[in-house]
Short mmCIF file of C-alpha atoms and ligand atoms in Angstrom, two decimals:
data_model
loop_
_atom_site.label_atom_id
_atom_site.label_comp_id
_atom_site.label_asym_id
_atom_site.label_seq_id
_atom_site.Cartn_x
_atom_site.Cartn_y
_atom_site.Cartn_z
CA MET L 1 6.20 21.67 -4.41
CA SER L 2 7.11 22.51 -0.84
CA THR L 3 7.77 19.94 1.85
CA ALA L 4 4.80 21.36 3.76
CA ALA L 5 2.50 20.10 1.05
CA ARG L 6 3.76 16.60 1.76
CA THR L 7 3.18 16.76 5.49
CA ASP L 8 -0.07 18.74 5.76
CA SER L 9 -3.54 17.29 5.61
CA MET L 10 -5.38 17.54 2.34
CA LEU L 11 -8.84 16.60 3.55
CA LYS L 12 -11.15 18.83 5.56
CA GLU L 13 -11.00 18.68 9.33
CA GLY L 14 -13.66 16.27 10.61
CA THR L 15 -13.83 14.28 7.36
CA PHE L 16 -14.08 11.03 9.34
CA GLU L 17 -16.10 12.43 12.27
CA GLY L 18 -18.43 9.71 13.58
CA LYS L 19 -16.88 7.08 11.33
CA THR L 20 -14.80 4.04 12.19
CA VAL L 21 -12.01 2.57 10.11
CA LEU L 22 -10.31 -0.77 10.72
CA ILE L 23 -6.69 -1.11 9.62
CA THR L 24 -5.02 -4.52 9.65
CA GLY L 25 -1.36 -4.38 10.52
CA GLY L 26 -2.08 -0.95 11.99
CA GLY L 27 0.43 -1.20 14.82
CA THR L 28 3.51 -0.30 12.80
CA GLY L 29 4.80 1.27 9.60
CA LEU L 30 2.43 2.58 6.99
CA GLY L 31 -0.60 1.10 8.76
CA ARG L 32 0.18 3.19 11.81
CA SER L 33 0.72 6.33 9.71
CA MET L 34 -2.62 5.92 7.94
CA GLY L 35 -4.34 5.32 11.27
CA ARG L 36 -2.90 8.46 12.76
CA TYR L 37 -4.10 10.52 9.81
CA LEU L 38 -7.65 9.17 10.06
CA LEU L 39 -7.68 9.96 13.80
CA GLU L 40 -6.54 13.50 13.07
CA LEU L 41 -9.51 13.79 10.73
CA GLY L 42 -11.89 12.83 13.52
CA GLY L 43 -12.35 9.11 12.88
CA ASN L 44 -12.40 6.23 15.35
CA LEU L 45 -9.75 3.65 14.68
CA VAL L 46 -9.48 -0.12 15.07
CA ILE L 47 -6.05 -1.66 14.60
CA CYS L 48 -4.93 -5.24 14.72
CA GLY L 49 -1.71 -7.17 14.42
CA ARG L 50 -0.37 -10.55 15.36
CA ARG L 51 1.34 -9.17 18.47
CA GLY L 52 -1.17 -7.77 20.93
CA GLU L 53 1.40 -5.79 22.91
CA VAL L 54 2.55 -3.92 19.77
CA VAL L 55 -0.93 -2.79 18.74
CA GLU L 56 -1.86 -1.89 22.32
CA LYS L 57 1.21 0.30 22.70
CA THR L 58 0.49 2.00 19.37
CA ALA L 59 -3.16 2.55 20.34
CA ALA L 60 -2.14 4.26 23.60
CA GLU L 61 0.39 6.46 21.81
CA LEU L 62 -2.01 7.44 19.02
CA GLU L 63 -4.77 8.27 21.50
CA GLN L 64 -2.37 10.49 23.39
CA GLU L 65 -1.02 12.19 20.27
CA THR L 66 -4.37 12.83 18.58
CA GLY L 67 -7.01 12.73 21.34
CA GLY L 68 -8.91 10.13 19.26
CA HIS L 69 -10.28 6.71 20.16
CA VAL L 70 -8.46 3.54 19.19
CA LEU L 71 -9.38 -0.09 19.74
CA ALA L 72 -6.43 -2.48 19.49
CA GLN L 73 -6.83 -6.23 19.30
CA ALA L 74 -4.46 -9.08 18.53
CA CYS L 75 -5.63 -10.80 15.37
CA ASP L 76 -3.92 -13.07 12.89
CA VAL L 77 -5.69 -12.25 9.63
CA ARG L 78 -5.01 -15.79 8.40
CA ASP L 79 -7.65 -17.07 10.84
CA PRO L 80 -11.26 -16.24 9.86
CA GLN L 81 -12.50 -16.76 13.42
CA GLN L 82 -10.05 -14.18 14.78
CA VAL L 83 -11.08 -11.79 12.01
CA GLU L 84 -14.77 -12.19 12.84
CA ALA L 85 -14.03 -11.67 16.54
CA LEU L 86 -12.15 -8.48 15.69
CA ILE L 87 -15.04 -7.08 13.67
CA GLU L 88 -17.44 -8.00 16.49
CA SER L 89 -15.26 -6.09 18.97
CA ALA L 90 -15.17 -3.08 16.65
CA TYR L 91 -18.99 -2.98 16.48
CA GLU L 92 -19.27 -3.43 20.25
CA ARG L 93 -16.91 -0.53 20.91
CA PHE L 94 -17.92 1.95 18.22
CA GLY L 95 -21.32 0.71 16.99
CA ARG L 96 -20.29 0.85 13.36
CA VAL L 97 -17.45 0.24 10.93
CA ASP L 98 -17.32 2.33 7.76
CA GLY L 99 -13.96 1.46 6.30
CA LEU L 100 -11.52 -1.42 6.11
CA VAL L 101 -7.86 -1.11 5.12
CA ASN L 102 -6.22 -4.40 4.19
CA ASN L 103 -2.68 -3.43 5.05
CA ALA L 104 -1.24 -6.44 6.90
CA ALA L 105 1.43 -8.12 4.80
CA GLY L 106 4.49 -10.31 4.94
CA ASN L 107 7.36 -10.42 2.49
CA PHE L 108 11.02 -11.27 2.18
CA ILE L 109 13.56 -11.16 -0.60
CA CYS L 110 14.87 -14.54 -1.66
CA PRO L 111 15.74 -16.40 -4.85
CA THR L 112 12.59 -18.45 -5.46
CA GLU L 113 14.42 -21.78 -5.80
CA ARG L 114 15.66 -21.32 -2.23
CA LEU L 115 12.16 -21.00 -0.79
CA SER L 116 10.57 -23.86 1.10
CA TYR L 117 6.93 -24.67 0.39
CA ASN L 118 6.10 -23.26 3.79
CA ALA L 119 7.90 -19.99 3.07
CA PHE L 120 5.68 -19.55 0.00
CA ASN L 121 2.58 -20.44 2.03
CA VAL L 122 3.36 -18.02 4.83
CA VAL L 123 3.49 -14.97 2.57
CA VAL L 124 0.49 -15.96 0.43
CA ASP L 125 -1.53 -16.79 3.54
CA ILE L 126 -0.92 -13.42 5.16
CA VAL L 127 -1.26 -11.28 2.06
CA LEU L 128 -3.95 -12.97 -0.01
CA LYS L 129 -5.82 -15.15 2.45
CA GLY L 130 -5.62 -12.47 5.13
CA THR L 131 -7.07 -9.93 2.73
CA TYR L 132 -9.92 -12.10 1.56
CA ASN L 133 -10.72 -13.20 5.12
CA CYS L 134 -11.10 -9.58 6.21
CA THR L 135 -12.85 -8.52 3.01
CA LEU L 136 -15.35 -11.36 3.24
CA ALA L 137 -16.08 -10.93 6.94
CA MET L 138 -16.55 -7.18 6.58
CA GLY L 139 -18.56 -7.45 3.34
CA LYS L 140 -20.94 -10.05 4.80
CA ARG L 141 -21.61 -7.77 7.75
CA TRP L 142 -22.23 -4.67 5.64
CA ILE L 143 -24.49 -6.57 3.25
CA ALA L 144 -26.51 -8.11 6.09
CA ASP L 145 -26.85 -4.72 7.83
CA GLN L 146 -27.55 -2.93 4.52
CA THR L 147 -24.86 -0.37 5.29
CA PRO L 148 -22.42 1.01 2.72
CA GLY L 149 -18.68 0.86 3.23
CA ALA L 150 -15.30 1.49 1.67
CA MET L 151 -12.44 -0.97 1.48
CA LEU L 152 -8.88 -0.23 0.55
CA SER L 153 -6.21 -2.83 -0.06
CA ILE L 154 -2.52 -2.08 -0.14
CA THR L 155 -1.09 -3.86 -3.14
CA THR L 156 2.10 -3.07 -5.06
CA THR L 157 3.26 -2.02 -8.51
CA TYR L 158 4.70 -5.48 -9.15
CA ALA L 159 1.16 -6.91 -8.79
CA TRP L 160 0.81 -6.36 -12.56
CA THR L 161 4.42 -6.61 -13.75
CA GLY L 162 5.53 -9.42 -11.43
CA SER L 163 8.97 -9.24 -9.82
CA GLY L 164 11.79 -11.64 -9.26
CA TYR L 165 12.98 -12.32 -5.71
CA VAL L 166 9.62 -11.53 -4.10
CA VAL L 167 7.55 -14.07 -6.00
CA PRO L 168 5.14 -15.20 -3.22
CA SER L 169 4.37 -11.56 -2.53
CA ALA L 170 3.89 -10.79 -6.24
CA VAL L 171 1.50 -13.72 -6.67
CA ALA L 172 -0.48 -12.78 -3.57
CA LYS L 173 -0.65 -9.05 -4.33
CA ALA L 174 -1.85 -9.81 -7.88
CA GLY L 175 -4.65 -11.79 -6.26
CA VAL L 176 -5.48 -8.87 -3.99
CA LEU L 177 -5.76 -6.56 -6.99
CA ILE L 178 -8.10 -8.94 -8.80
CA LEU L 179 -10.16 -9.41 -5.64
CA THR L 180 -10.54 -5.63 -5.47
CA ARG L 181 -11.65 -5.29 -9.06
CA SER L 182 -13.97 -8.31 -9.00
CA LEU L 183 -15.80 -7.30 -5.84
CA ALA L 184 -15.99 -3.66 -6.88
CA VAL L 185 -18.32 -4.90 -9.61
CA GLU L 186 -20.13 -7.56 -7.61
CA TRP L 187 -20.71 -5.51 -4.46
CA GLY L 188 -21.34 -2.13 -6.08
CA LYS L 189 -25.07 -2.75 -5.74
CA TYR L 190 -24.66 -2.88 -1.95
CA GLY L 191 -22.93 0.49 -1.82
CA ILE L 192 -19.58 -1.13 -1.07
CA ARG L 193 -16.56 0.42 -2.78
CA LEU L 194 -13.22 -1.37 -3.11
CA ASN L 195 -10.02 0.31 -4.22
CA SER L 196 -6.29 -0.36 -4.01
CA ILE L 197 -3.16 1.64 -3.57
CA ALA L 198 0.06 0.44 -5.20
CA PRO L 199 2.91 2.07 -3.30
CA GLY L 200 6.49 2.14 -4.46
CA PRO L 201 9.24 2.44 -1.86
CA PHE L 202 8.11 4.01 1.41
CA PRO L 203 10.80 3.22 3.99
CA THR L 204 9.61 1.78 7.28
CA GLU L 205 11.68 0.53 10.18
CA GLY L 206 10.48 -3.07 9.88
CA ALA L 207 9.55 -4.28 6.43
CA TRP L 208 11.66 -1.90 4.36
CA SER L 209 14.90 -2.57 6.19
CA ARG L 210 14.25 -6.28 5.72
CA LEU L 211 13.48 -5.89 2.01
CA MET L 212 16.34 -3.50 1.33
CA PRO L 213 19.13 -4.21 3.83
CA PRO L 214 21.87 -1.53 3.93
CA GLN L 215 24.33 -3.72 1.98
CA LEU L 216 21.89 -3.85 -0.96
CA ALA L 217 20.65 -0.27 -0.60
CA ASP L 218 24.25 0.95 -1.00
CA GLN L 219 24.70 -1.17 -4.12
CA PHE L 220 21.39 -0.34 -5.81
CA ALA L 221 20.66 3.16 -4.45
CA PRO L 222 16.98 2.61 -5.26
CA GLU L 223 16.02 6.25 -4.79
CA LYS L 224 18.31 7.23 -7.69
CA ARG L 225 16.34 5.23 -10.24
CA ILE L 226 13.03 6.75 -9.17
CA PRO L 227 12.15 9.57 -11.59
CA LEU L 228 11.27 11.89 -8.69
CA LYS L 229 14.62 10.98 -7.03
CA ARG L 230 13.32 10.28 -3.58
CA PHE L 231 11.34 7.79 -1.51
CA GLY L 232 7.72 8.34 -0.61
CA GLU L 233 6.72 9.98 2.63
CA HIS L 234 4.17 8.30 4.84
CA GLN L 235 1.91 11.32 4.88
CA GLU L 236 1.68 11.24 1.10
CA LEU L 237 0.33 7.71 1.21
CA SER L 238 -1.94 8.53 4.15
CA ILE L 239 -3.51 11.42 2.26
CA LEU L 240 -4.25 9.17 -0.70
CA ALA L 241 -5.69 6.47 1.57
CA GLY L 242 -7.88 9.01 3.35
CA ASP L 243 -9.13 10.37 0.05
CA LEU L 244 -10.09 6.95 -1.30
CA LEU L 245 -11.84 5.96 1.93
CA ALA L 246 -13.73 9.23 2.29
CA ASP L 247 -17.04 10.06 0.67
CA TYR L 248 -15.20 12.50 -1.60
CA ALA L 249 -14.29 9.41 -3.63
CA ALA L 250 -17.86 8.07 -3.57
CA TYR L 251 -17.80 7.43 -7.34
CA VAL L 252 -14.39 5.73 -7.39
CA THR L 253 -14.39 1.94 -7.18
CA GLY L 254 -12.33 -0.91 -8.58
CA GLU L 255 -9.41 1.47 -9.05
CA VAL L 256 -5.74 1.00 -8.24
CA VAL L 257 -3.82 4.20 -7.63
CA THR L 258 -0.07 4.06 -8.03
CA ILE L 259 2.08 6.19 -5.74
CA ASP L 260 5.69 5.43 -6.56
CA GLY L 261 7.39 8.57 -7.91
CA GLY L 262 7.26 7.04 -11.40
CA GLU L 263 9.35 4.00 -10.42
CA TRP L 264 7.55 1.21 -12.25
CA LEU L 265 7.08 3.12 -15.49
CA ARG L 266 10.72 3.99 -15.51
CA GLY L 267 11.56 0.29 -15.23
CA ALA L 268 9.24 -0.49 -18.13
CA GLY L 269 10.50 2.19 -20.51
CA GLU L 270 12.90 0.71 -23.07
CA PHE L 271 15.08 3.80 -23.22
CA SER L 272 14.81 4.99 -19.60
CA ASP L 273 18.45 4.05 -18.93
CA LEU L 274 19.53 6.85 -21.28
CA GLU L 275 19.23 8.98 -18.18
CA VAL L 276 22.95 8.33 -17.57
CA VAL L 277 23.88 10.12 -20.79
CA THR L 278 25.35 13.53 -19.90
CA PRO L 279 24.48 16.80 -21.72
CA GLU L 280 28.01 16.78 -23.21
CA GLN L 281 27.49 13.26 -24.53
CA TRP L 282 24.15 14.34 -26.03
CA ASP L 283 25.95 17.21 -27.76
CA GLN L 284 28.44 14.78 -29.28
CA LEU L 285 25.75 12.28 -30.24
CA GLN L 286 23.54 14.88 -31.82
CA ALA L 287 26.44 16.32 -33.77
CA VAL L 288 26.75 12.93 -35.43
CA MET L 289 23.15 11.73 -35.53
CA LYS L 290 20.97 14.75 -36.15
CA PRO L 291 20.68 15.55 -39.84
CA LYS L 292 21.75 19.10 -40.77
CA LYS L 293 19.20 21.25 -42.61
CA SER L 294 21.65 21.48 -45.55
CA ASP L 295 21.64 17.64 -45.83
CA LYS L 296 17.90 17.54 -46.41
CA PRO L 297 16.62 17.46 -50.01
CA GLN L 298 15.20 20.87 -51.01
CA ALA L 299 11.50 20.95 -51.95
N1 COA R 301 14.17 -16.22 3.21
C1 COA R 301 13.73 -17.45 2.92
N2 COA R 301 12.82 -18.14 3.68
C2 COA R 301 12.35 -17.49 4.76
C3 COA R 301 12.76 -16.18 5.11
C4 COA R 301 13.70 -15.54 4.28
N3 COA R 301 14.14 -14.30 4.51
N4 COA R 301 12.09 -15.82 6.23
C5 COA R 301 11.31 -16.86 6.57
N5 COA R 301 11.46 -17.86 5.69
C6 COA R 301 10.81 -19.16 5.72
C7 COA R 301 11.15 -19.94 6.97
O1 COA R 301 12.33 -20.68 6.81
C8 COA R 301 9.93 -20.81 7.12
O2 COA R 301 10.00 -21.90 6.27
P1 COA R 301 10.25 -23.40 6.85
O3 COA R 301 9.18 -23.62 7.88
O4 COA R 301 10.12 -24.29 5.66
O5 COA R 301 11.64 -23.35 7.43
C9 COA R 301 8.81 -19.97 6.59
O6 COA R 301 9.41 -18.95 5.78
C10 COA R 301 8.04 -19.29 7.68
O7 COA R 301 8.96 -18.57 8.48
P2 COA R 301 8.53 -18.03 9.90
O8 COA R 301 9.62 -17.17 10.42
O9 COA R 301 8.07 -19.18 10.74
O10 COA R 301 7.24 -17.20 9.50
P3 COA R 301 6.51 -16.13 10.30
O11 COA R 301 5.06 -16.39 10.10
O12 COA R 301 6.99 -16.01 11.68
O13 COA R 301 6.95 -14.78 9.53
C11 COA R 301 6.94 -13.13 7.85
C12 COA R 301 6.94 -14.62 8.15
C13 COA R 301 7.10 -12.91 6.37
C14 COA R 301 5.62 -12.54 8.24
C15 COA R 301 8.09 -12.44 8.62
O14 COA R 301 9.23 -12.46 7.85
C16 COA R 301 7.79 -11.08 9.07
O15 COA R 301 7.28 -10.89 10.16
N6 COA R 301 8.13 -10.05 8.28
C17 COA R 301 7.91 -8.67 8.68
C18 COA R 301 6.67 -8.13 8.18
C19 COA R 301 6.81 -7.89 6.75
O16 COA R 301 7.56 -8.50 6.05
N7 COA R 301 6.04 -6.99 6.24
C20 COA R 301 6.19 -6.74 4.85
C21 COA R 301 5.24 -5.82 4.34
S1 COA R 301 5.50 -5.74 2.61
#
């Protein structure tokens, strides 16, 4: 596959024309990349983050780069009142909201026994509580207005395997996945779809450098243990997000789509570490282990 395929758009121009999508944590990182893609496809965008000046700067830049319309508002997703105020502003500005992306998250690597109770709370509050605050506020509005909508939550591959050293995040993301699946069933009758994306490593300036500081990245070389031998590119995730939010995926709900270059399956496979065996070593091993035709009993 060429690099172009990873940077181009997959969806038709104008896919989100006349539609509005709200992305939490849309001021930076993957949230920003997804927002840019939706703007390029003709959508209106609402982004929020805890720091107003960050989302406002991003909104101005994205408007300039894409010619689209962006509303930026400071909002701490942990606070339901701020979430409701954000949704109100989105309706005032654009008259409608068609999609919600629960992207805002918090995470840090730490041995669990070193965490304070508050450290655990902070991550769970942002990731799980933040997601259900936004999901509930948006869902109530859509149900009351009898309008359909699509929600997408960014979870992670360790939502189903668990992972050491990021335990508050693992617990919270598992909750997000179950919220997605539960409400996909309960709210299907209202025309509301809920899906998740489970990304593997997609480097960003903020979160990724905190989760994989250079000292550790040198030691673990995470990209080497990914079957596809590279990190994800933001546009690859944006394309998937756009697809799941768009009407093209109108029959997809309650799904979690993994985009990790095969990382989590490789970790689960009992014999995956045999990758380090060289072709010469295989020759030697097979010379000893593989039965010769002449050794087999004749029929
Ligand atoms: N290791 C252990 N404990 C930590 C920690 C770390 N790396 N970072 C923070 N904590 C603890 C603090 O000590 C504090 O606990 P205490 O009050 O008992 O001392 C608690 O966590 C809250 O820390 P604080 O800095 O006040 O929280 P915050 O709300 O300002 O920020 C995050 C918490 C996670 C949101 C912050 O680290 C952050 O902004 N991260 C960047 C965004 C991010 O991680 N995105 C990830 C996407 S996956």
